[in-house]
Short mmCIF file of C-alpha atoms in Angstrom, two decimals:
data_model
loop_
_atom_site.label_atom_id
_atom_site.label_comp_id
_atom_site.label_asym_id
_atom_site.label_seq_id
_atom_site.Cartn_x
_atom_site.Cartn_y
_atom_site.Cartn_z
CA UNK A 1078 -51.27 39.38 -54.95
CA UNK A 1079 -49.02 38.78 -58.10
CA UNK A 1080 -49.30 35.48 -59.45
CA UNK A 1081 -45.72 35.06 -60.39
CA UNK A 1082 -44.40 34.74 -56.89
CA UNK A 1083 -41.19 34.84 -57.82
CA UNK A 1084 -38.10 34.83 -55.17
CA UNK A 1085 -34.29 35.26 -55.41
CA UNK A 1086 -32.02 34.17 -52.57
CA UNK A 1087 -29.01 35.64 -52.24
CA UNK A 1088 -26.35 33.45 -49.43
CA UNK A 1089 -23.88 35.32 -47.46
CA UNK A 1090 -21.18 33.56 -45.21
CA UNK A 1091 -20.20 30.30 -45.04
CA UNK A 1092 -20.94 27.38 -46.45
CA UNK A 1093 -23.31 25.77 -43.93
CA UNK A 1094 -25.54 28.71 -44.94
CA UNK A 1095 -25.20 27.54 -48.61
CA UNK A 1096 -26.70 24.42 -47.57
CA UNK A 1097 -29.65 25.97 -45.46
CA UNK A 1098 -30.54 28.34 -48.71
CA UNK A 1099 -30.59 24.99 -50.72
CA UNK A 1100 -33.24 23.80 -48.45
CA UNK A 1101 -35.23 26.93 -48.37
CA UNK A 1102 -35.19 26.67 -51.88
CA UNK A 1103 -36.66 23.30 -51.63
CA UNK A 1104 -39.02 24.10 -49.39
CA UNK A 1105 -40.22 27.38 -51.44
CA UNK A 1106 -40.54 25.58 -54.84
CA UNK A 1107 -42.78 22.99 -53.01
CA UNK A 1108 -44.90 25.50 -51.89
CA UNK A 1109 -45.31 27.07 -55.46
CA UNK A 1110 -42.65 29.68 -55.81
CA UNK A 1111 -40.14 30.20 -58.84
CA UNK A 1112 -36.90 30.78 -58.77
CA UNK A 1113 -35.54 33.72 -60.05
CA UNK A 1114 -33.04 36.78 -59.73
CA UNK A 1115 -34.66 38.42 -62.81
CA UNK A 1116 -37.20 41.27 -61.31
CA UNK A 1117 -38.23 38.96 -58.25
CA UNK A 1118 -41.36 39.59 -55.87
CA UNK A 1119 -39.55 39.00 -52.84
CA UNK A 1120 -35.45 38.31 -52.43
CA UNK A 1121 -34.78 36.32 -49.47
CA UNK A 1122 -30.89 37.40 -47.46
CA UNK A 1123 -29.63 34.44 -45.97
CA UNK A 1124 -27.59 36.57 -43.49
CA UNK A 1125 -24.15 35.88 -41.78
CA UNK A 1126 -24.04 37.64 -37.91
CA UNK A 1127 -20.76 35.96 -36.93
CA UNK A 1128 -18.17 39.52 -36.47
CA UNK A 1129 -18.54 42.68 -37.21
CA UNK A 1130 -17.43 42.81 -41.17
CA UNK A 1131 -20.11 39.96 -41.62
CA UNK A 1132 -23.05 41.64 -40.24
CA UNK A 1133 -22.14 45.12 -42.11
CA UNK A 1134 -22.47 43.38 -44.86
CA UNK A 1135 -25.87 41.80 -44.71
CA UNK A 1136 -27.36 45.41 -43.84
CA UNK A 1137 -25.64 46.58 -47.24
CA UNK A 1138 -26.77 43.64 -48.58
CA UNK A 1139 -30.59 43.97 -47.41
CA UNK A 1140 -30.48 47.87 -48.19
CA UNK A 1141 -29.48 46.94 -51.24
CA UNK A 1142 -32.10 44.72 -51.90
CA UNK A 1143 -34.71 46.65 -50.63
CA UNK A 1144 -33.62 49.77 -52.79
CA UNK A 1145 -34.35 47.22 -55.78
CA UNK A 1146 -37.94 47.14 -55.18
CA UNK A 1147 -38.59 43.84 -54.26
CA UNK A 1148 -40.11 42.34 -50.90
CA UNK A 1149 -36.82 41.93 -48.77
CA UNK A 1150 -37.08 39.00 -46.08
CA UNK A 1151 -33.76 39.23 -43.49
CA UNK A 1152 -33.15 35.10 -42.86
CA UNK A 1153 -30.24 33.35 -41.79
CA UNK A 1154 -27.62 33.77 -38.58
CA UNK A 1155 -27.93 37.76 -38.20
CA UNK A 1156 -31.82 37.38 -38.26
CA UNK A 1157 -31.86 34.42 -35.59
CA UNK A 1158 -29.43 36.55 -33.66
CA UNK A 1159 -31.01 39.74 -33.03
CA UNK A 1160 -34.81 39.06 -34.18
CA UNK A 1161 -36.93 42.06 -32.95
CA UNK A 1162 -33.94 44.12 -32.94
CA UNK A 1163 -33.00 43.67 -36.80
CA UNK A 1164 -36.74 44.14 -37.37
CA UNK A 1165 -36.52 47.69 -35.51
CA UNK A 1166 -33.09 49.02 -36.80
CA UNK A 1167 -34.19 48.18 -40.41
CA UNK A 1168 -37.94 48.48 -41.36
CA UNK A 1169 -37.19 47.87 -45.03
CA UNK A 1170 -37.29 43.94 -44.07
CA UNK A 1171 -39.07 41.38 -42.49
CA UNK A 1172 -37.23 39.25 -40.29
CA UNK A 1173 -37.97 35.51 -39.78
CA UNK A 1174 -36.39 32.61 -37.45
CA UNK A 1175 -35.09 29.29 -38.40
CA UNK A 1176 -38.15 28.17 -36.48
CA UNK A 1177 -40.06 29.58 -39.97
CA UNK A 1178 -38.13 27.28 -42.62
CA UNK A 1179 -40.47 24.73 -42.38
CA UNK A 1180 -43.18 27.20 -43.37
CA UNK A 1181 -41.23 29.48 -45.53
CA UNK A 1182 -43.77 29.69 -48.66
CA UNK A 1183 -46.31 31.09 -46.51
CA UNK A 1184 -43.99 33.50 -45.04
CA UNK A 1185 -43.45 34.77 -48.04
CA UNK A 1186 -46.67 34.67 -48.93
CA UNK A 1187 -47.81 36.64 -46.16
CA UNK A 1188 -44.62 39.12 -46.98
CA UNK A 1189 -46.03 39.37 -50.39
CA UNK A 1190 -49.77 40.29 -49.65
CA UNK A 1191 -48.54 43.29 -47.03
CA UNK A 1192 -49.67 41.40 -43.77
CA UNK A 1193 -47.02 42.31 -41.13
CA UNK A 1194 -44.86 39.20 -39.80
CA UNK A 1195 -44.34 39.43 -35.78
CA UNK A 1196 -39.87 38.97 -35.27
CA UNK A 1197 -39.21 37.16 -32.83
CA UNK A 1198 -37.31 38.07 -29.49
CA UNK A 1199 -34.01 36.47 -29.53
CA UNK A 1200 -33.18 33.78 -27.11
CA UNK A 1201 -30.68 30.98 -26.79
CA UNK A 1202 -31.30 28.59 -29.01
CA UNK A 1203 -29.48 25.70 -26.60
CA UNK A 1204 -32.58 26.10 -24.00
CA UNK A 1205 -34.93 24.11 -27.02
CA UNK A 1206 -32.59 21.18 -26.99
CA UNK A 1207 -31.93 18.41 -23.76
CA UNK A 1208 -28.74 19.47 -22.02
CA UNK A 1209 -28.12 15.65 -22.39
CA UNK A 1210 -26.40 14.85 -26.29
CA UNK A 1211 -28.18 11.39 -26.85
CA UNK A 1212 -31.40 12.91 -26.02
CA UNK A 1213 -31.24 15.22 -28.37
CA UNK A 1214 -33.14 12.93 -31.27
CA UNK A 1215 -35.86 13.05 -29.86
CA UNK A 1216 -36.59 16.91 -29.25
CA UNK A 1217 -38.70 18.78 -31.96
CA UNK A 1218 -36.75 21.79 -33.16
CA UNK A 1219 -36.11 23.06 -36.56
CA UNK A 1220 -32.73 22.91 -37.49
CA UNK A 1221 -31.12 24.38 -40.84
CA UNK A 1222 -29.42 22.23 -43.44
CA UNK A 1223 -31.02 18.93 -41.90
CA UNK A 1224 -33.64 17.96 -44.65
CA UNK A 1225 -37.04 16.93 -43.65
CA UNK A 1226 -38.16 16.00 -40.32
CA UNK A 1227 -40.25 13.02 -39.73
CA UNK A 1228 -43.20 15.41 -38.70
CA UNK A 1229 -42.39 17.71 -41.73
CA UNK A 1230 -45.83 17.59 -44.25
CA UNK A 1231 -44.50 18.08 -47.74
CA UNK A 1232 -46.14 17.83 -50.98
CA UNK A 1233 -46.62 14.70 -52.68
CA UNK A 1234 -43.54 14.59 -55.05
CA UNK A 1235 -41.18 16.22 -53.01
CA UNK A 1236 -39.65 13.49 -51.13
CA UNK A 1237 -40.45 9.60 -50.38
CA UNK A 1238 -42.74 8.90 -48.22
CA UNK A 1239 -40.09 6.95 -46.03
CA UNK A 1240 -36.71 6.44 -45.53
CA UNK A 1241 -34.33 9.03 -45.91
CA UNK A 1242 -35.45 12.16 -47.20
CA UNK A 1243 -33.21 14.72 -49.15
CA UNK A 1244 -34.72 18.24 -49.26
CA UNK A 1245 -32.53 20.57 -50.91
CA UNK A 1246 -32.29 22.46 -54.42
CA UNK A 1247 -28.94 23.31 -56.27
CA UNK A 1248 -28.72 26.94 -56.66
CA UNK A 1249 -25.38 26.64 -57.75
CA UNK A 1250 -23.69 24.03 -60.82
CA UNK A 1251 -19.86 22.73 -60.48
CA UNK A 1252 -18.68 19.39 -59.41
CA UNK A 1253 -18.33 20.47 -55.63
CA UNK A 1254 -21.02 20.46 -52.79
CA UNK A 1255 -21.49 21.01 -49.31
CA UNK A 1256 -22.70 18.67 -46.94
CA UNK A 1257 -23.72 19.25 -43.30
CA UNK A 1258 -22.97 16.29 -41.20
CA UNK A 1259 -24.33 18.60 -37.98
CA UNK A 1260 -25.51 21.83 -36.75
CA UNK A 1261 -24.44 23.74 -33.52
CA UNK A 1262 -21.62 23.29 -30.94
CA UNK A 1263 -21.49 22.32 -27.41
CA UNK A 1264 -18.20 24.42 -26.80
CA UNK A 1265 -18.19 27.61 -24.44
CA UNK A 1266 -15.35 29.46 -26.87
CA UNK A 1267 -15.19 32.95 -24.76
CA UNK A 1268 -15.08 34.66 -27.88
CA UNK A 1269 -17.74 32.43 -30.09
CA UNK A 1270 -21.31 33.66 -29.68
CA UNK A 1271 -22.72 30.69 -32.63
CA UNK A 1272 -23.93 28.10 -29.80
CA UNK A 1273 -26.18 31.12 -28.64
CA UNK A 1274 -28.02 31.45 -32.00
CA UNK A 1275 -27.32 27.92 -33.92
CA UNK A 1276 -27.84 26.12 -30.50
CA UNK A 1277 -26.52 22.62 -29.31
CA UNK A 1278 -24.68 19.89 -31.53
CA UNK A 1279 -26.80 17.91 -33.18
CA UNK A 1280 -25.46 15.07 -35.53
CA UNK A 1281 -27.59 14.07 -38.88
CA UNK A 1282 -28.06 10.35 -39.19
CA UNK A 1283 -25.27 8.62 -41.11
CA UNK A 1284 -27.97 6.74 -43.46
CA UNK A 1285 -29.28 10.73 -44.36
CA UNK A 1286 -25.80 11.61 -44.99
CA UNK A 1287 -25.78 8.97 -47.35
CA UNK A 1288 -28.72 9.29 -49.36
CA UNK A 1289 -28.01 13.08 -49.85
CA UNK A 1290 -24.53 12.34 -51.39
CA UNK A 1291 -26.17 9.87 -53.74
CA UNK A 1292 -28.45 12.52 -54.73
CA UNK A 1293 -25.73 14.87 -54.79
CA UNK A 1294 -23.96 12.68 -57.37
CA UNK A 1295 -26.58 12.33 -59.71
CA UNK A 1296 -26.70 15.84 -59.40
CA UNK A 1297 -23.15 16.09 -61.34
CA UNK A 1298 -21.69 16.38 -57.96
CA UNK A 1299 -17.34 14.78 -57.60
CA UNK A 1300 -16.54 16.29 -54.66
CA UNK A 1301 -18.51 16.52 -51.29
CA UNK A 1302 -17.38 18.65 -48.39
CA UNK A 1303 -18.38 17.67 -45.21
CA UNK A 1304 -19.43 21.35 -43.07
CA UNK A 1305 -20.34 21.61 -39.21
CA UNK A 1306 -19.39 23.86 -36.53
CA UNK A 1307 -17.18 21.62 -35.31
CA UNK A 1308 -17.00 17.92 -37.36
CA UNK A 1309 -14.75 16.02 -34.80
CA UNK A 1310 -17.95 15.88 -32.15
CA UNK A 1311 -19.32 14.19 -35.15
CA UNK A 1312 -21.42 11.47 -33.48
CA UNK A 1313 -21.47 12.05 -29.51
CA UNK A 1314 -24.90 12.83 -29.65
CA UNK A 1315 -25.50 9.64 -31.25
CA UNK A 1316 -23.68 7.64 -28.45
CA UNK A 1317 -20.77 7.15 -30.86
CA UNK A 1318 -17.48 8.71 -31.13
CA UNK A 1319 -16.47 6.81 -33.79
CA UNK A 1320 -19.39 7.97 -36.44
CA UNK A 1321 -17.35 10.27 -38.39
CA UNK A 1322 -14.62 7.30 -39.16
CA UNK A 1323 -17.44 4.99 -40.06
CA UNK A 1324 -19.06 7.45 -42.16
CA UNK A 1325 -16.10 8.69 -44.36
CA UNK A 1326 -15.90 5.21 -46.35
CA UNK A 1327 -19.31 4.92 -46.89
CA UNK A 1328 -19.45 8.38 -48.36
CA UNK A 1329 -16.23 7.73 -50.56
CA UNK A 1330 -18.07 4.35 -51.78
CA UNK A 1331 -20.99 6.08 -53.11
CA UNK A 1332 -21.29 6.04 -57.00
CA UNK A 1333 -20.01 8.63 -58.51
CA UNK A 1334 -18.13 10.45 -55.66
CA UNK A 1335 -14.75 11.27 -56.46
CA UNK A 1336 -13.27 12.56 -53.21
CA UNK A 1337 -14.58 13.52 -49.76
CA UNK A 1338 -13.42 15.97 -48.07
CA UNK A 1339 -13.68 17.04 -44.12
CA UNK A 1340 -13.33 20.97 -42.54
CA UNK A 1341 -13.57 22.12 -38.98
CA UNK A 1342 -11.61 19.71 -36.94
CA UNK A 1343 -11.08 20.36 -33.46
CA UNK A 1344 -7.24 20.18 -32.83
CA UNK A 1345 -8.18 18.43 -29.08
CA UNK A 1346 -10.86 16.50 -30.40
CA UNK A 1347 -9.13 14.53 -33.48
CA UNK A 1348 -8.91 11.09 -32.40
CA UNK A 1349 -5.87 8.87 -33.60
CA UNK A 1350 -8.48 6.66 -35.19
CA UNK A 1351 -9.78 9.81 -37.35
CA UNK A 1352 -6.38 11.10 -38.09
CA UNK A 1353 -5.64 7.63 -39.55
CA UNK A 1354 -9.01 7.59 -41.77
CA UNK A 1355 -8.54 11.04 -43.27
CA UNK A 1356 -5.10 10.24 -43.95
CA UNK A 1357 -5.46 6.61 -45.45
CA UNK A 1358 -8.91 6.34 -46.78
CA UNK A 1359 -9.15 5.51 -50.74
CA UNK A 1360 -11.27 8.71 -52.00
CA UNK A 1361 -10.76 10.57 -48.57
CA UNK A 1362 -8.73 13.90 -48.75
CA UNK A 1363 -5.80 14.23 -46.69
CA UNK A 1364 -6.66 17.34 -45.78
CA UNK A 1365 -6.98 18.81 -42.23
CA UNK A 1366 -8.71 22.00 -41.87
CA UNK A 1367 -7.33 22.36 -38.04
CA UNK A 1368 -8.78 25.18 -35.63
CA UNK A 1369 -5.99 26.17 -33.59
CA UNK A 1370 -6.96 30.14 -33.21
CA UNK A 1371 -4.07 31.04 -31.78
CA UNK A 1372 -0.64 28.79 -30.57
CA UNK A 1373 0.11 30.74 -26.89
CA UNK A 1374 -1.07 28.14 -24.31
CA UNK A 1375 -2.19 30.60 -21.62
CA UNK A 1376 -4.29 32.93 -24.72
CA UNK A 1377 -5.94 29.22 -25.32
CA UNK A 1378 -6.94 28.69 -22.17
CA UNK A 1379 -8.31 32.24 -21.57
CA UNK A 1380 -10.34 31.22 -25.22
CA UNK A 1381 -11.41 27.85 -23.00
CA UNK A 1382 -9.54 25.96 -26.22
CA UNK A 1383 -6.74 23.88 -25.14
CA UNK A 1384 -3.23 23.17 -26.74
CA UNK A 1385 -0.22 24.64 -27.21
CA UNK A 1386 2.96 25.24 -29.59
CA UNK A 1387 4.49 21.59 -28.98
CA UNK A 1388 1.21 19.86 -28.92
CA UNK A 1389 0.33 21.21 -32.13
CA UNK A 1390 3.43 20.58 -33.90
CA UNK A 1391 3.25 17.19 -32.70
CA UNK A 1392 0.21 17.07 -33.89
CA UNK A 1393 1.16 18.63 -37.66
CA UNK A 1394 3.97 15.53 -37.19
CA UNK A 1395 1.75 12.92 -36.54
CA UNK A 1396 -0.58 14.15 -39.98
CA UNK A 1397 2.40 14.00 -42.19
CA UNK A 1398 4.10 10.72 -40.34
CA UNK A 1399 0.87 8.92 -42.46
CA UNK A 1400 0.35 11.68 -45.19
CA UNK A 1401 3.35 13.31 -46.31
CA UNK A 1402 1.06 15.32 -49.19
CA UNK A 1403 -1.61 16.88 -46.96
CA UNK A 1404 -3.37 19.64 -47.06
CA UNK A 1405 -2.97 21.54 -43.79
CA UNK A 1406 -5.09 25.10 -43.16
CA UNK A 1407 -5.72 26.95 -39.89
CA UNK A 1408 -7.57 30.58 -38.71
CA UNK A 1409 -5.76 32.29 -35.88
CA UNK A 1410 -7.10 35.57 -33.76
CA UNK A 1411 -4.62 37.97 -32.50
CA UNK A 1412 -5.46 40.60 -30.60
CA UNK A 1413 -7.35 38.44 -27.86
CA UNK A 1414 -7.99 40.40 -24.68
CA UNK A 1415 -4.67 39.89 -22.27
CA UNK A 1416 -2.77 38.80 -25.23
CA UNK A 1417 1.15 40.32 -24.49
CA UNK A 1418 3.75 40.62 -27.11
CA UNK A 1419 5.55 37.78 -25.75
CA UNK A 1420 2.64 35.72 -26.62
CA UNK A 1421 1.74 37.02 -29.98
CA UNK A 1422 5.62 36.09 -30.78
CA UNK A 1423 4.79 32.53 -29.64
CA UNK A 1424 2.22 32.19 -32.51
CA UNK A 1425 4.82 34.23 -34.54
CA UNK A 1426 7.37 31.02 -34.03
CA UNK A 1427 4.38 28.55 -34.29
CA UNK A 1428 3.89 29.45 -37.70
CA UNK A 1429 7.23 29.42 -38.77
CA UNK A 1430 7.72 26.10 -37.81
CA UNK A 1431 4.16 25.07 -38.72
CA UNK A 1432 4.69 25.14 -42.49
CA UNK A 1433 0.59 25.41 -43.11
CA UNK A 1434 -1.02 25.33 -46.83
CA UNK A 1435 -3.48 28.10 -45.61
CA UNK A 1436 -3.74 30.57 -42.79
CA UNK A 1437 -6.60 32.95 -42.46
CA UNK A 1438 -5.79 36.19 -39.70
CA UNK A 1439 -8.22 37.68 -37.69
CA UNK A 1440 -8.39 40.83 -35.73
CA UNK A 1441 -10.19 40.08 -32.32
CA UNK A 1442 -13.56 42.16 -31.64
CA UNK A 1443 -16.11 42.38 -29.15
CA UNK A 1444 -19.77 40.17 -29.42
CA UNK A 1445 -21.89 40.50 -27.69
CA UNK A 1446 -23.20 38.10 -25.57
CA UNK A 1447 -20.00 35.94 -25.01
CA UNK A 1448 -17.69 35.79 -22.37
CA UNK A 1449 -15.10 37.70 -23.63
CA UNK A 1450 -16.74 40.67 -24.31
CA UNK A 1451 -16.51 41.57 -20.35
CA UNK A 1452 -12.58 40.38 -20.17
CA UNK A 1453 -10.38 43.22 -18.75
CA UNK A 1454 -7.07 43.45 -20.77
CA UNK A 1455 -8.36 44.66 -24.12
CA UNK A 1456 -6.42 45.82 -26.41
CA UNK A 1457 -6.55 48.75 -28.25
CA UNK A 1458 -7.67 49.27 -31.85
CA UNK A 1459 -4.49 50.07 -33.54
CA UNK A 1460 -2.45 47.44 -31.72
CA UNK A 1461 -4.79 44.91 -32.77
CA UNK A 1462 -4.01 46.30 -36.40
CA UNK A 1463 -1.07 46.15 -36.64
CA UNK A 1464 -0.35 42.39 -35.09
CA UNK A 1465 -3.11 41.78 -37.62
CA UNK A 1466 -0.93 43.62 -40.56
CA UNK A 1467 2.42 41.60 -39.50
CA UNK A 1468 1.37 38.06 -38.69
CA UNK A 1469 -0.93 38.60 -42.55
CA UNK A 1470 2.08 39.45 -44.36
CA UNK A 1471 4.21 36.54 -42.44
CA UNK A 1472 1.33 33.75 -43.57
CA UNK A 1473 1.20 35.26 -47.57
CA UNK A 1474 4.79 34.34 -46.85
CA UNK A 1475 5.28 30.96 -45.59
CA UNK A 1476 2.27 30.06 -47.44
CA UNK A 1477 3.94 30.89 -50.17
CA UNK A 1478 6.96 29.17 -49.24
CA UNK A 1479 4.71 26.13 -48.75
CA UNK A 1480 3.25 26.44 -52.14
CA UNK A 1481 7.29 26.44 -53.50
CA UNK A 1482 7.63 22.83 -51.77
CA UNK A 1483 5.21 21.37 -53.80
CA UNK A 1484 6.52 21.49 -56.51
CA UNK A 1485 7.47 18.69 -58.33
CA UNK A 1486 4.86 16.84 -56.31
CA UNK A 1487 2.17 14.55 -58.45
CA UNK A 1488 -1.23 16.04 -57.74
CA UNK A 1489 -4.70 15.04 -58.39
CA UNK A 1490 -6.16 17.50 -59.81
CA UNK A 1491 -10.84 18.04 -60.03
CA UNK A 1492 -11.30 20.30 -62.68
CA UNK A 1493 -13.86 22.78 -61.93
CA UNK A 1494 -13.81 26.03 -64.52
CA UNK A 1495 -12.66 26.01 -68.07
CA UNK A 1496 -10.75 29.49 -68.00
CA UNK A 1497 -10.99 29.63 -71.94
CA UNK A 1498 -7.54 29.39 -74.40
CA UNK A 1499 -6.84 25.72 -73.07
CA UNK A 1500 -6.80 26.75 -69.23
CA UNK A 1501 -8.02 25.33 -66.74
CA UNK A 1502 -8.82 25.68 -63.16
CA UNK A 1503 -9.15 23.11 -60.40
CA UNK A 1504 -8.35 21.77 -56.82
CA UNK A 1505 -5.60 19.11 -55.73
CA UNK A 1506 -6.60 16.92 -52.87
CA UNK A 1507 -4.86 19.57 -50.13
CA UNK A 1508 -6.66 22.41 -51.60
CA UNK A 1509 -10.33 23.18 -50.25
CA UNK A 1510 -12.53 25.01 -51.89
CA UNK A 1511 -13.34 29.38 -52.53
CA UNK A 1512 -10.86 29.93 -49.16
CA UNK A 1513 -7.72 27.99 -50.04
CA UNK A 1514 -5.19 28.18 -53.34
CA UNK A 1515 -5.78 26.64 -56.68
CA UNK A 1516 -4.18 24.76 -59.58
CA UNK A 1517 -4.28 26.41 -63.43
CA UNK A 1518 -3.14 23.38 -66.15
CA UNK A 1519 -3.19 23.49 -69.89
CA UNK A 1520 -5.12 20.42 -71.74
CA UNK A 1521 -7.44 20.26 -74.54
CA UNK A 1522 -11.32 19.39 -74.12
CA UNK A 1523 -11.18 19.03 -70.33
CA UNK A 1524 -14.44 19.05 -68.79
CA UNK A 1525 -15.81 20.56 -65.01
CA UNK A 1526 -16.05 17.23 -62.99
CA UNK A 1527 -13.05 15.41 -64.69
CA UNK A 1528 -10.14 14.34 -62.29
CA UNK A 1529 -6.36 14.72 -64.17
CA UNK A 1530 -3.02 13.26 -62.96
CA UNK A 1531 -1.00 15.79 -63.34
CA UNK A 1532 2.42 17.43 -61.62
CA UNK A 1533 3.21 21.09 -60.38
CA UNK A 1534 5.23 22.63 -62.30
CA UNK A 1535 5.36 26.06 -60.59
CA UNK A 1536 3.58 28.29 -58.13
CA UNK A 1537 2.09 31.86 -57.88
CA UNK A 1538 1.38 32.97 -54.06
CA UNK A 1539 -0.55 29.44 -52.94
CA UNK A 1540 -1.81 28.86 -56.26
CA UNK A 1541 0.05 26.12 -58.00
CA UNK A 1542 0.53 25.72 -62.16
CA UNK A 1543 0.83 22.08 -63.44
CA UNK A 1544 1.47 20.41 -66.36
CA UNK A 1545 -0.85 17.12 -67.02
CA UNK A 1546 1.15 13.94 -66.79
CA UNK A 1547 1.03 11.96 -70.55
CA UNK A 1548 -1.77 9.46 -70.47
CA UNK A 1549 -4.23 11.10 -68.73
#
């Protein structure tokens, strides 16, 4: 066996699976692997297995890898998902389970010297966990993103030997970092198949939460956003409801956090108290990154998500009563088995009225294992197209639009790239990160990390241009 043992991982998806390849890479350089994309032994896919696009492309992604040379390992979503089956379809890799992250290094190891790892047979990963949230703490079952368990045997060096333990490696500079306050989802989505393969909610403790964003600072780190399947159940597993309002101050207080900022909020789950902390809180982005999925009460209900056109308007109204500025971003399916062109027009209207910063359109399509997949009323193919095609060019519209009405507005702007000539690119406080728009200003010997005042001064699309105010 090479004594290099050398590995590259290479993330796909989203960016809880960012934060689970940050622990593997923890985990691997504690058991005496290197870093490295330059001619690696063994490059580890941290796959995405949410819809169809995301899946094709962690096979091209593996293929790829494996026509490189290297050891290929299949990890992430996709692998949990289909297990056996991955291994079968694609000999080129060995597949592992999350149930393997705690002993990752000798996975690889074993990967390395030829001996044949056994996939496993997928199953439903909410059977390891007590039906019952609050005893959930007290189950033993690996789960992604979470640092070290109490039970986990790490080498000495890694971590402390008590108290809160962060186990995670940067693969990636820049002043902005995940953080996962939880993992899984007790919602029965018809269309979702993630509680199958991430399993049941499961909160991290508030004081590990903590201690991660103070390491995450003296990593360099200004901005943290807070990732989950679903953040508003932030807490119920912990016998508190309120854990997510409590927590957002404490992470804004830590030393040299500049602003926090919140994604996946459940439209029927976000408490007035919440709504009120996100909106008010000193260092605490106004920002609501809302999952309606669609605006058609009936579609909802066939979804099993609740709401409707007036509730969520009310909603929007309630957000901007205490936060005129925020930053307001939504996905929406179309295509949903049973969905008429009466209803698709309903989210047409929604929209127009909604006046959202960012709207991401999906095209509905089978999974398997969910309910949906056996709903009558499917549509077909090219219908699903084209209500895709429409309601994409009305968002790049009104988004747009949106983009137009800010400006004037005084932003606060986290510079993240230095686009060379005296350019600049960052994020204002509605903006989230790689999926929403972005602010270009001009300034001289501006630095990744640094926080501007400055105003917007034009827009392109959702991307807004800004001049910095004098003084700053």
């Amino acid at each position: 066996m090479s004594s290099r043992r050398t590995v590259s991982l290479i993330t796909l998806g989203c960016a809880r699976n960012e934060v689970d390849s940050e622990e593997l890479a923890a985990r691997l350089e504690a058991a005496g692997w290197r870093m490295g994309d330059d001619d690696p032994d063994v490059v580890v896919v941290n796959t995405c297995g949410f819809i169809d696009s995301a899946k094709k492309d962690s096979i091209d992604t593996l293929l790829a890898a494996a026509d490189s040379g290297a050891k290929v390992v299949a990890a992430g979503c996709m692998a949990e998902r289909y297990g056996d089956q991955l291994a079968g379809a694609l000999p080129e890799a060995a597949v592992i389970s999350f149930d393997d992250y705690t002993e990752i290094g000798a996975r690889l190891d074993d990967v390395l010297a030829g001996r044949p790892l056994v996939p496993h047979s997928p199953r439903d990963r909410r059977t390891l966990l007590p039906i019952s949230p609050v005893e959930r703490s007290a189950a033993h079952a690996h789960i992604p993103g979470h640092g070290a368990g109490a039970d986990d045997a790490l080498p000495e060096g890694v971590a402390p030997a008590s108290g809160p333990r962060t186990l995670r490696k940067r693969l990636s500079g820049g002043p902005v970092a995940s953080l996962k306050l939880a993992s899984g989802c007790d919602r029965r989505c018809t269309f979702c198949a993630i509680p199958a393969f991430r399993g049941s909610y499961v909160s991290r403790h508030p004081d590990d939460l903590v201690a991660e964003a103070r390491w995450l600072a003296e990593q360099g780190v200004r901005e943290l956003v807070l990732v989950s399947e679903n953040s508003t159940s932030y807490g119920k597993d912990m016998g508190d409801l309120r854990a997510l309002e409590k927590l957002l101050p404490r992470l804004a207080g830590v030393d040299g956090v500049e602003r926090v900022r919140v994604s996946y909020l459940q439209p029927a789950e976000l408490r007035p108290g919440l709504l009120d902390v996100i909106a008010a809180t000193e260092g605490v982005a106004p920002y609501f990154d809302l999952s309606f999925q669609h605006a058609s009460g009936p579609v909802l209900r066939r979804m099993r998500r609740f709401g409707d056109p007036v509730r969520f308007l009310d909603l929007l109204a309630r957000i901007r009563e205490r936060a005129p500025e925020a930053g307001v971003r939504s996905n929406f399916i179309v295509g949903f088995p049973g969905e008429t062109h009466g209803q698709f027009e309903e989210l047409v209207g929604f929209l127009e009225e909604a006046r959202l910063d960012v709207v991401g359109v999906f095209g509905y399509s089978d999974e398997e294992g969910t309910e949906a997949y056996d709903f009558d009323g499917k549509l077909d193919q090219d219908t699903i197209d084209e209500r895709v095609a429409a309601l994409t060019e009305l968002a790049e519209e009104l988004t747009a639009q949106r983009a137009e009405e800010r400006i004037g507005d005084d932003l606060e702007v986290l510079i993240e790239e230095d686009l060379g000539d005296g350019g600049y690119e960052g994020r204002a406080a509605h903006q989230g990160p790689e999926v929403d728009g972005a602010v270009t200003v001009q300034g001289i010997g501006l630095v990744p990390g640094q926080i501007v005042q400055a105003v917007a001064v034009d827009s392109e699309g959702v991307d807004l241009i800004a001049r910095i105010k004098a003084g700053t």
